[in-house]
mmCIF file of C-alpha atoms and ligand atoms in Angstrom:
data_model
loop_
_atom_site.group_PDB
_atom_site.id
_atom_site.type_symbol
_atom_site.label_atom_id
_atom_site.label_comp_id
_atom_site.label_asym_id
_atom_site.label_seq_id
_atom_site.Cartn_x
_atom_site.Cartn_y
_atom_site.Cartn_z
ATOM 1 C CA MET A 112 162.752 152.584 265.343
ATOM 2 C CA ILE A 113 161.142 155.294 267.443
ATOM 3 C CA ILE A 114 157.684 155.016 268.985
ATOM 4 C CA VAL A 115 156.064 158.514 269.241
ATOM 5 C CA MET A 116 153.364 158.578 272.151
ATOM 6 C CA LYS A 117 150.200 160.782 271.696
ATOM 7 C CA PRO A 118 150.427 163.654 273.994
ATOM 8 C CA GLY A 119 147.524 162.502 275.989
ATOM 9 C CA ALA A 120 149.230 158.728 276.410
ATOM 10 C CA THR A 121 148.834 157.106 279.553
ATOM 11 C CA GLU A 122 151.290 155.293 281.792
ATOM 12 C CA GLU A 123 149.448 152.170 280.967
ATOM 13 C CA ASN A 124 149.817 152.688 277.519
ATOM 14 C CA LEU A 125 153.250 153.280 277.933
ATOM 15 C CA SER A 126 153.768 149.992 279.828
ATOM 16 C CA ARG A 127 152.081 148.102 277.128
ATOM 17 C CA VAL A 128 154.641 149.377 274.691
ATOM 18 C CA LYS A 129 157.532 148.753 276.806
ATOM 19 C CA GLU A 130 156.302 145.200 277.585
ATOM 20 C CA LYS A 131 155.900 144.483 273.741
ATOM 21 C CA ILE A 132 159.627 145.568 273.145
ATOM 22 C CA GLU A 133 160.717 143.505 276.045
ATOM 23 C CA ARG A 134 159.049 140.537 274.766
ATOM 24 C CA ALA A 135 160.475 140.669 271.538
ATOM 25 C CA GLY A 136 164.003 140.426 273.288
ATOM 26 C CA LEU A 137 164.919 144.513 272.526
ATOM 27 C CA SER A 138 165.651 147.201 274.816
ATOM 28 C CA TYR A 139 164.555 150.887 274.806
ATOM 29 C CA HIS A 140 165.545 154.135 275.749
ATOM 30 C CA LEU A 141 163.039 156.904 276.827
ATOM 31 C CA SER A 142 162.855 160.502 275.943
ATOM 32 C CA VAL A 143 160.325 162.409 278.048
ATOM 33 C CA GLY A 144 159.556 165.648 276.695
ATOM 34 C CA GLU A 145 157.027 168.522 277.824
ATOM 35 C CA ASN A 146 154.540 167.293 275.464
ATOM 36 C CA ARG A 147 155.065 163.771 274.774
ATOM 37 C CA THR A 148 157.168 160.763 275.427
ATOM 38 C CA ILE A 149 159.475 159.130 272.467
ATOM 39 C CA VAL A 150 160.380 155.531 272.927
ATOM 40 C CA GLY A 151 163.521 154.538 271.098
ATOM 41 C CA VAL A 152 163.840 150.883 270.426
ATOM 42 C CA ILE A 153 167.429 149.298 270.177
ATOM 43 C CA GLY A 154 168.398 145.783 269.108
ATOM 44 C CA ASP A 155 168.381 143.578 265.978
ATOM 45 C CA LYS A 156 167.298 145.484 262.851
ATOM 46 C CA LYS A 157 165.096 142.328 261.766
ATOM 47 C CA ILE A 158 163.352 141.865 264.815
ATOM 48 C CA ILE A 159 162.646 145.691 265.017
ATOM 49 C CA GLY A 160 161.182 145.355 261.474
ATOM 50 C CA SER A 161 158.988 142.704 262.679
ATOM 51 C CA ILE A 162 157.425 144.293 265.479
ATOM 52 C CA GLU A 163 156.783 147.686 263.842
ATOM 53 C CA GLU A 164 153.374 147.149 262.386
ATOM 54 C CA ASN A 165 151.940 145.872 265.798
ATOM 55 C CA MET A 166 153.569 148.743 267.677
ATOM 56 C CA SER A 167 151.633 151.735 265.617
ATOM 57 C CA VAL A 168 148.254 150.047 266.353
ATOM 58 C CA LEU A 169 148.799 150.008 270.272
ATOM 59 C CA ASP A 170 146.668 152.615 272.336
ATOM 60 C CA GLY A 171 148.401 155.721 272.784
ATOM 61 C CA VAL A 172 150.923 155.414 270.110
ATOM 62 C CA GLU A 173 150.980 158.008 267.458
ATOM 63 C CA LYS A 174 153.266 156.603 265.126
ATOM 64 C CA ALA A 175 156.082 154.294 265.043
ATOM 65 C CA VAL A 176 158.979 155.262 262.520
ATOM 66 C CA ARG A 177 162.122 153.350 261.327
ATOM 67 C CA ILE A 178 165.406 155.083 261.613
ATOM 68 C CA THR A 179 167.571 154.582 258.814
ATOM 69 C CA GLU A 180 170.675 155.749 260.507
ATOM 70 C CA LYS A 181 172.386 153.463 262.927
ATOM 71 C CA TYR A 182 173.235 156.018 265.450
ATOM 72 C CA LYS A 183 170.062 156.480 267.649
ATOM 73 C CA LEU A 184 170.813 158.004 271.045
ATOM 74 C CA VAL A 185 172.555 160.951 269.445
ATOM 75 C CA SER A 186 169.798 161.387 267.329
ATOM 76 C CA ARG A 187 167.542 164.393 266.962
ATOM 77 C CA GLU A 188 164.417 161.945 265.982
ATOM 78 C CA PHE A 189 165.157 159.958 269.522
ATOM 79 C CA HIS A 190 165.599 162.903 271.616
ATOM 80 C CA PRO A 191 163.908 166.348 270.200
ATOM 81 C CA GLU A 192 165.084 168.661 272.619
ATOM 82 C CA PRO A 193 168.489 170.131 272.940
ATOM 83 C CA THR A 194 170.591 168.305 275.455
ATOM 84 C CA VAL A 195 172.000 170.660 277.927
ATOM 85 C CA ILE A 196 175.286 169.412 279.875
ATOM 86 C CA ASP A 197 175.991 170.616 283.428
ATOM 87 C CA VAL A 198 179.611 171.034 284.026
ATOM 88 C CA ARG A 199 179.917 172.183 287.588
ATOM 89 C CA GLY A 200 177.029 174.565 287.253
ATOM 90 C CA PHE A 201 177.761 175.727 283.772
ATOM 91 C CA LYS A 202 175.074 174.701 281.073
ATOM 92 C CA ILE A 203 176.742 173.787 277.783
ATOM 93 C CA GLY A 204 173.910 173.875 275.226
ATOM 94 C CA GLY A 205 172.198 176.510 277.225
ATOM 95 C CA GLU A 206 171.712 180.106 276.707
ATOM 96 C CA GLU A 207 175.399 181.219 277.667
ATOM 97 C CA LEU A 208 178.151 180.325 275.111
ATOM 98 C CA ALA A 209 180.707 177.921 276.479
ATOM 99 C CA ILE A 210 184.229 179.378 275.763
ATOM 100 C CA MET A 211 186.920 177.244 276.574
ATOM 101 C CA ALA A 212 190.651 178.699 276.171
ATOM 102 C CA GLY A 213 194.180 178.039 277.287
ATOM 103 C CA PRO A 214 197.300 176.670 275.490
ATOM 104 C CA CYS A 215 197.673 173.734 273.242
ATOM 105 C CA ALA A 216 199.900 172.042 275.939
ATOM 106 C CA VAL A 217 200.591 172.742 279.457
ATOM 107 C CA GLU A 218 204.111 173.704 279.621
ATOM 108 C CA SER A 219 204.896 174.956 282.805
ATOM 109 C CA MET A 220 202.990 176.374 286.251
ATOM 110 C CA GLU A 221 204.111 179.952 285.002
ATOM 111 C CA GLN A 222 202.859 179.605 281.316
ATOM 112 C CA LEU A 223 199.386 178.080 282.564
ATOM 113 C CA ARG A 224 198.976 180.467 285.379
ATOM 114 C CA GLU A 225 199.348 183.585 282.642
ATOM 115 C CA ALA A 226 197.038 181.856 280.315
ATOM 116 C CA ALA A 227 194.421 181.197 282.920
ATOM 117 C CA ALA A 228 194.464 184.693 284.317
ATOM 118 C CA GLU A 229 194.017 185.929 280.850
ATOM 119 C CA VAL A 230 191.638 183.956 279.493
ATOM 120 C CA LYS A 231 189.441 184.373 282.635
ATOM 121 C CA LYS A 232 189.640 188.089 282.066
ATOM 122 C CA GLY A 233 188.584 187.520 278.525
ATOM 123 C CA GLY A 234 185.248 185.669 279.716
ATOM 124 C CA ALA A 235 186.084 182.073 279.243
ATOM 125 C CA GLN A 236 184.445 179.733 281.719
ATOM 126 C CA PHE A 237 186.906 176.724 281.005
ATOM 127 C CA LEU A 238 190.779 176.405 280.905
ATOM 128 C CA ARG A 239 191.982 174.018 278.278
ATOM 129 C CA GLY A 240 195.053 172.509 278.011
ATOM 130 C CA GLY A 241 197.040 169.054 276.928
ATOM 131 C CA ALA A 242 198.815 167.081 279.400
ATOM 132 C CA PHE A 243 199.122 164.283 276.845
ATOM 133 C CA LYS A 244 199.680 165.406 273.239
ATOM 134 C CA PRO A 245 199.040 163.291 270.437
ATOM 135 C CA ARG A 246 201.948 164.590 268.127
ATOM 136 C CA THR A 247 202.441 163.768 264.538
ATOM 137 C CA SER A 248 206.111 163.256 265.184
ATOM 138 C CA PRO A 249 207.305 161.300 268.215
ATOM 139 C CA TYR A 250 210.128 163.822 268.335
ATOM 140 C CA ASP A 251 207.865 166.525 269.276
ATOM 141 C CA PHE A 252 206.860 167.451 272.780
ATOM 142 C CA GLN A 253 204.548 164.869 274.197
ATOM 143 C CA GLY A 254 203.083 166.857 277.305
ATOM 144 C CA LEU A 255 203.734 166.614 281.026
ATOM 145 C CA ALA A 256 201.327 163.999 281.859
ATOM 146 C CA GLU A 257 199.900 163.634 285.290
ATOM 147 C CA ASP A 258 202.243 166.770 286.411
ATOM 148 C CA GLY A 259 200.488 168.549 283.844
ATOM 149 C CA LEU A 260 197.128 167.358 285.038
ATOM 150 C CA LYS A 261 197.823 168.514 288.794
ATOM 151 C CA MET A 262 198.914 172.005 287.243
ATOM 152 C CA LEU A 263 195.536 172.103 285.276
ATOM 153 C CA ARG A 264 193.521 171.271 288.506
ATOM 154 C CA SER A 265 195.617 173.484 290.657
ATOM 155 C CA VAL A 266 195.212 176.576 288.214
ATOM 156 C CA GLY A 267 191.711 175.932 287.098
ATOM 157 C CA ASP A 268 190.765 175.915 290.798
ATOM 158 C CA GLU A 269 192.783 179.198 291.291
ATOM 159 C CA PHE A 270 191.154 181.082 288.780
ATOM 160 C CA ASP A 271 187.834 179.478 289.291
ATOM 161 C CA LEU A 272 188.019 177.936 285.473
ATOM 162 C CA ARG A 273 186.564 174.694 284.720
ATOM 163 C CA VAL A 274 189.208 171.970 283.014
ATOM 164 C CA VAL A 275 189.112 170.433 279.650
ATOM 165 C CA THR A 276 191.919 168.356 278.721
ATOM 166 C CA GLU A 277 192.528 165.226 276.238
ATOM 167 C CA ILE A 278 192.675 161.707 277.250
ATOM 168 C CA VAL A 279 194.465 159.339 274.803
ATOM 169 C CA ASP A 280 194.509 156.168 276.611
ATOM 170 C CA LEU A 281 191.784 154.102 277.623
ATOM 171 C CA ASN A 282 193.534 152.778 280.756
ATOM 172 C CA ASP A 283 193.753 156.653 281.791
ATOM 173 C CA VAL A 284 190.210 157.311 282.197
ATOM 174 C CA GLU A 285 190.241 157.001 286.200
ATOM 175 C CA LEU A 286 193.567 159.325 286.165
ATOM 176 C CA VAL A 287 192.318 162.193 283.980
ATOM 177 C CA SER A 288 189.096 162.120 285.537
ATOM 178 C CA LYS A 289 190.667 162.938 288.971
ATOM 179 C CA TYR A 290 191.687 166.049 287.612
ATOM 180 C CA ALA A 291 189.537 167.063 284.697
ATOM 181 C CA ASP A 292 185.968 168.466 284.404
ATOM 182 C CA VAL A 293 185.568 167.574 280.664
ATOM 183 C CA LEU A 294 187.350 164.812 278.851
ATOM 184 C CA GLN A 295 188.590 165.736 275.521
ATOM 185 C CA ILE A 296 188.568 162.644 272.720
ATOM 186 C CA GLY A 297 191.033 164.089 270.025
ATOM 187 C CA ALA A 298 190.502 164.056 266.466
ATOM 188 C CA ARG A 299 192.978 161.101 266.122
ATOM 189 C CA ASN A 300 191.101 158.997 268.392
ATOM 190 C CA MET A 301 187.659 159.723 267.206
ATOM 191 C CA GLN A 302 187.418 156.097 265.992
ATOM 192 C CA ASN A 303 189.246 154.653 268.930
ATOM 193 C CA PHE A 304 186.188 152.442 269.806
ATOM 194 C CA ARG A 305 187.926 150.910 273.153
ATOM 195 C CA LEU A 306 188.636 154.604 274.207
ATOM 196 C CA LEU A 307 185.254 155.790 273.397
ATOM 197 C CA GLN A 308 183.492 152.962 275.395
ATOM 198 C CA ALA A 309 186.059 153.496 278.507
ATOM 199 C CA VAL A 310 184.772 156.981 278.762
ATOM 200 C CA GLY A 311 181.115 156.133 278.103
ATOM 201 C CA HIS A 312 181.433 153.845 281.239
ATOM 202 C CA GLY A 313 182.181 157.018 283.198
ATOM 203 C CA THR A 314 179.889 159.792 284.010
ATOM 204 C CA LYS A 315 182.645 162.962 283.269
ATOM 205 C CA PRO A 316 181.181 164.880 280.154
ATOM 206 C CA VAL A 317 182.960 164.270 276.967
ATOM 207 C CA LEU A 318 184.211 166.513 274.207
ATOM 208 C CA LEU A 319 184.347 164.455 271.076
ATOM 209 C CA LYS A 320 186.171 166.195 268.158
ATOM 210 C CA ARG A 321 185.669 165.323 264.850
ATOM 211 C CA GLY A 322 187.959 162.787 263.034
ATOM 212 C CA LEU A 323 190.590 164.221 260.567
ATOM 213 C CA SER A 324 188.708 163.088 257.721
ATOM 214 C CA ALA A 325 185.562 161.901 259.569
ATOM 215 C CA THR A 326 182.145 162.201 257.923
ATOM 216 C CA ILE A 327 179.232 163.488 259.940
ATOM 217 C CA SER A 328 177.787 160.216 260.226
ATOM 218 C CA GLU A 329 180.975 158.341 261.330
ATOM 219 C CA TRP A 330 181.266 161.250 264.145
ATOM 220 C CA LEU A 331 177.563 160.814 265.315
ATOM 221 C CA ASN A 332 178.297 156.941 265.350
ATOM 222 C CA ALA A 333 181.446 157.549 267.383
ATOM 223 C CA ALA A 334 179.274 159.680 269.859
ATOM 224 C CA GLU A 335 176.732 156.651 270.075
ATOM 225 C CA TYR A 336 179.641 154.443 271.318
ATOM 226 C CA VAL A 337 179.987 156.859 274.188
ATOM 227 C CA MET A 338 176.308 157.282 274.861
ATOM 228 C CA SER A 339 175.588 153.432 274.287
ATOM 229 C CA ALA A 340 178.042 152.633 276.854
ATOM 230 C CA GLY A 341 175.957 154.731 279.529
ATOM 231 C CA ASN A 342 177.464 158.276 279.235
ATOM 232 C CA GLU A 343 174.817 160.457 277.932
ATOM 233 C CA ASN A 344 177.032 163.830 278.617
ATOM 234 C CA VAL A 345 178.556 164.123 275.142
ATOM 235 C CA MET A 346 179.430 167.218 273.361
ATOM 236 C CA LEU A 347 180.863 167.243 269.704
ATOM 237 C CA CYS A 348 183.529 169.372 268.454
ATOM 238 C CA GLU A 349 184.195 170.632 264.813
ATOM 239 C CA ARG A 350 187.894 171.157 264.226
ATOM 240 C CA GLY A 351 188.171 171.142 260.631
ATOM 241 C CA ILE A 352 188.684 168.215 258.195
ATOM 242 C CA ARG A 353 191.524 167.336 255.762
ATOM 243 C CA THR A 354 190.930 168.608 252.216
ATOM 244 C CA TYR A 355 193.052 169.458 249.437
ATOM 245 C CA GLU A 356 193.531 173.001 250.388
ATOM 246 C CA THR A 357 197.118 173.478 252.010
ATOM 247 C CA PHE A 358 196.640 177.397 252.810
ATOM 248 C CA THR A 359 194.993 176.377 256.113
ATOM 249 C CA ARG A 360 195.946 173.598 258.111
ATOM 250 C CA ASN A 361 192.586 172.024 257.703
ATOM 251 C CA THR A 362 188.950 173.348 256.336
ATOM 252 C CA LEU A 363 186.567 174.254 258.977
ATOM 253 C CA ASP A 364 183.445 172.856 258.297
ATOM 254 C CA LEU A 365 180.953 175.238 259.592
ATOM 255 C CA SER A 366 178.325 173.488 257.685
ATOM 256 C CA ALA A 367 178.906 170.751 260.145
ATOM 257 C CA VAL A 368 177.325 172.916 262.740
ATOM 258 C CA ALA A 369 173.841 173.130 260.868
ATOM 259 C CA ALA A 370 174.205 169.461 260.110
ATOM 260 C CA VAL A 371 174.668 168.309 263.790
ATOM 261 C CA LYS A 372 171.831 170.643 264.897
ATOM 262 C CA GLU A 373 169.419 168.911 262.345
ATOM 263 C CA LEU A 374 170.561 165.541 263.223
ATOM 264 C CA SER A 375 171.152 165.568 266.763
ATOM 265 C CA HIS A 376 170.331 167.133 270.273
ATOM 266 C CA LEU A 377 173.949 167.166 271.329
ATOM 267 C CA PRO A 378 175.766 170.408 272.012
ATOM 268 C CA ILE A 379 178.358 171.518 269.475
ATOM 269 C CA ILE A 380 181.680 173.389 269.996
ATOM 270 C CA VAL A 381 183.684 175.023 267.189
ATOM 271 C CA ASP A 382 187.638 174.905 267.375
ATOM 272 C CA PRO A 383 188.802 177.662 265.034
ATOM 273 C CA SER A 384 192.438 177.148 266.225
ATOM 274 C CA HIS A 385 192.850 173.512 264.892
ATOM 275 C CA GLY A 386 190.072 174.449 262.076
ATOM 276 C CA THR A 387 192.472 176.921 260.286
ATOM 277 C CA GLY A 388 196.008 176.539 262.023
ATOM 278 C CA ARG A 389 196.284 180.327 261.764
ATOM 279 C CA TRP A 390 195.761 182.701 264.468
ATOM 280 C CA GLN A 391 195.083 185.493 261.970
ATOM 281 C CA MET A 392 191.608 183.578 260.777
ATOM 282 C CA VAL A 393 190.608 182.582 264.498
ATOM 283 C CA GLN A 394 188.501 185.776 265.162
ATOM 284 C CA PRO A 395 186.584 185.700 261.759
ATOM 285 C CA MET A 396 185.783 181.808 262.057
ATOM 286 C CA ALA A 397 184.847 182.281 265.953
ATOM 287 C CA ARG A 398 182.455 184.836 264.942
ATOM 288 C CA ALA A 399 181.096 183.026 262.003
ATOM 289 C CA ALA A 400 180.932 179.601 264.231
ATOM 290 C CA VAL A 401 178.702 181.555 266.541
ATOM 291 C CA ALA A 402 176.615 182.894 263.851
ATOM 292 C CA ALA A 403 176.181 179.359 262.482
ATOM 293 C CA GLY A 404 174.399 178.312 265.596
ATOM 294 C CA ALA A 405 177.632 176.783 267.679
ATOM 295 C CA ASP A 406 177.076 176.143 271.546
ATOM 296 C CA GLY A 407 180.615 177.275 272.392
ATOM 297 C CA LEU A 408 184.198 177.789 271.196
ATOM 298 C CA ILE A 409 187.240 176.236 271.960
ATOM 299 C CA ILE A 410 190.457 178.580 271.351
ATOM 300 C CA GLU A 411 194.186 177.947 271.965
ATOM 301 C CA VAL A 412 195.527 181.174 273.695
ATOM 302 C CA HIS A 413 199.210 181.474 274.844
ATOM 303 C CA PRO A 414 200.911 184.207 276.827
ATOM 304 C CA HIS A 415 203.931 183.980 274.409
ATOM 305 C CA PRO A 416 202.936 182.203 270.944
ATOM 306 C CA GLU A 417 206.252 182.638 269.526
ATOM 307 C CA VAL A 418 207.858 180.429 271.963
ATOM 308 C CA ALA A 419 204.904 177.666 272.353
ATOM 309 C CA LEU A 420 206.210 174.195 272.446
ATOM 310 C CA SER A 421 203.065 173.269 270.365
ATOM 311 C CA ASP A 422 200.737 174.867 267.800
ATOM 312 C CA GLY A 423 201.897 178.455 268.383
ATOM 313 C CA ASP A 424 201.079 179.561 264.722
ATOM 314 C CA GLN A 425 197.340 179.002 265.700
ATOM 315 C CA SER A 426 197.459 180.371 269.339
ATOM 316 C CA LEU A 427 196.034 183.719 270.164
ATOM 317 C CA THR A 428 197.973 186.273 272.259
ATOM 318 C CA PRO A 429 196.016 187.413 275.315
ATOM 319 C CA LYS A 430 195.337 190.670 273.811
ATOM 320 C CA ASN A 431 193.745 189.088 270.592
ATOM 321 C CA PHE A 432 191.861 186.737 272.673
ATOM 322 C CA ARG A 433 190.298 189.544 274.225
ATOM 323 C CA ALA A 434 189.374 191.234 270.995
ATOM 324 C CA THR A 435 187.997 188.050 269.668
ATOM 325 C CA MET A 436 185.837 187.653 272.554
ATOM 326 C CA ASP A 437 184.255 191.186 272.302
ATOM 327 C CA GLU A 438 183.713 190.379 268.503
ATOM 328 C CA VAL A 439 181.849 187.124 269.610
ATOM 329 C CA ARG A 440 179.774 188.784 272.180
ATOM 330 C CA LYS A 441 178.186 191.084 269.507
ATOM 331 C CA ILE A 442 177.298 188.174 267.398
ATOM 332 C CA ALA A 443 175.997 186.147 270.472
ATOM 333 C CA ALA A 444 173.671 188.971 271.178
ATOM 334 C CA ILE A 445 172.317 188.888 267.611
ATOM 335 C CA MET A 446 171.906 185.160 267.873
ATOM 336 C CA GLY A 447 169.929 185.733 271.244
ATOM 337 C CA ARG A 448 172.932 184.203 273.464
ATOM 338 C CA LYS A 449 175.077 185.611 276.153
HETATM 339 C C1 PEP B 222 194.148 169.939 270.728
HETATM 340 O O1 PEP B 222 192.827 170.408 271.042
HETATM 341 O O2 PEP B 222 195.163 170.271 271.179
HETATM 342 C C2 PEP B 222 194.069 168.869 269.688
HETATM 343 C C3 PEP B 222 195.284 168.237 269.712
HETATM 344 O O3 PEP B 222 193.210 168.932 268.926
HETATM 345 P P1 PEP B 222 192.709 167.826 267.546
HETATM 346 O O4 PEP B 222 192.380 166.388 268.374
HETATM 347 O O5 PEP B 222 191.466 168.288 267.274
HETATM 348 O O6 PEP B 222 193.766 167.668 266.563
HETATM 349 MN MN1 MN B 223 196.777 172.187 269.652
#
């Protein structure tokens, strides 16, 4: 249930509301907006139902509304204003589009430096790259682990880029947090609830990718796991879902951008690289994502895609990345974004 306070509600009115909630053995989450405060009530559904009527008659309360979805902290009803996440001075969900770019996997210092120099030139503020790669086959390149993390940090600092990298093990939160600015939860781990709680106990911003076959509701519930553990810095990432189509690696669901904007206050980033699996489609889908209202893009860029150790087919060359960014900037301007 959410309790919407009247615009003129006093501190005392709010205290009475909080008191009633606590006395019923429930807890709450406050969202203080410019005009009004919203109190999200969390706890046993039956108890919430039993106090609903009593709440709506309290002084200063405009209405008490039952929320049918299980996720609450991520919902737009709980928190009507869009969330903006500050990552070392860059505001994700703000006016400027977040551009995260770099290779699928960190392969070597040379590869990463070359990629970083190029994506920086193209206008990226974030360097992406996997050090722990969740590969479909155990015989494929698995990533450089901590050596890769060290390279990301050092190259990120050298080129003044924030670092986004995937975490695959709940025991690695401290390790990956030491090097990264944003912790990526990959599609394959979207419902790894222990991992979600582990990153939820920290404070590093989390980029939560949509699961391979996850519904929007399952995805938002996964974000709720992170937020309910205490970490409110969560951004979602649409990266395509499994359908019957085989021409593309996945079907990029851009309607999810609009859906997320309707249902949640969290920023949403689109990954047209994994979303299509084909470098030729990255530019048009990047444009479309921004037109649909995405807050940013995460794009695979490799200095030499033909020799990439993973995802070469979907990686842009530096030249194509720059061309893509030129196009994206035109759409961004129409959308009132930078
Ligand atoms: C990646 O970003 O390199 C990755 C493995 O993505 P996903 O989890 O979306 O497949
Ligand atoms: Mn990849």
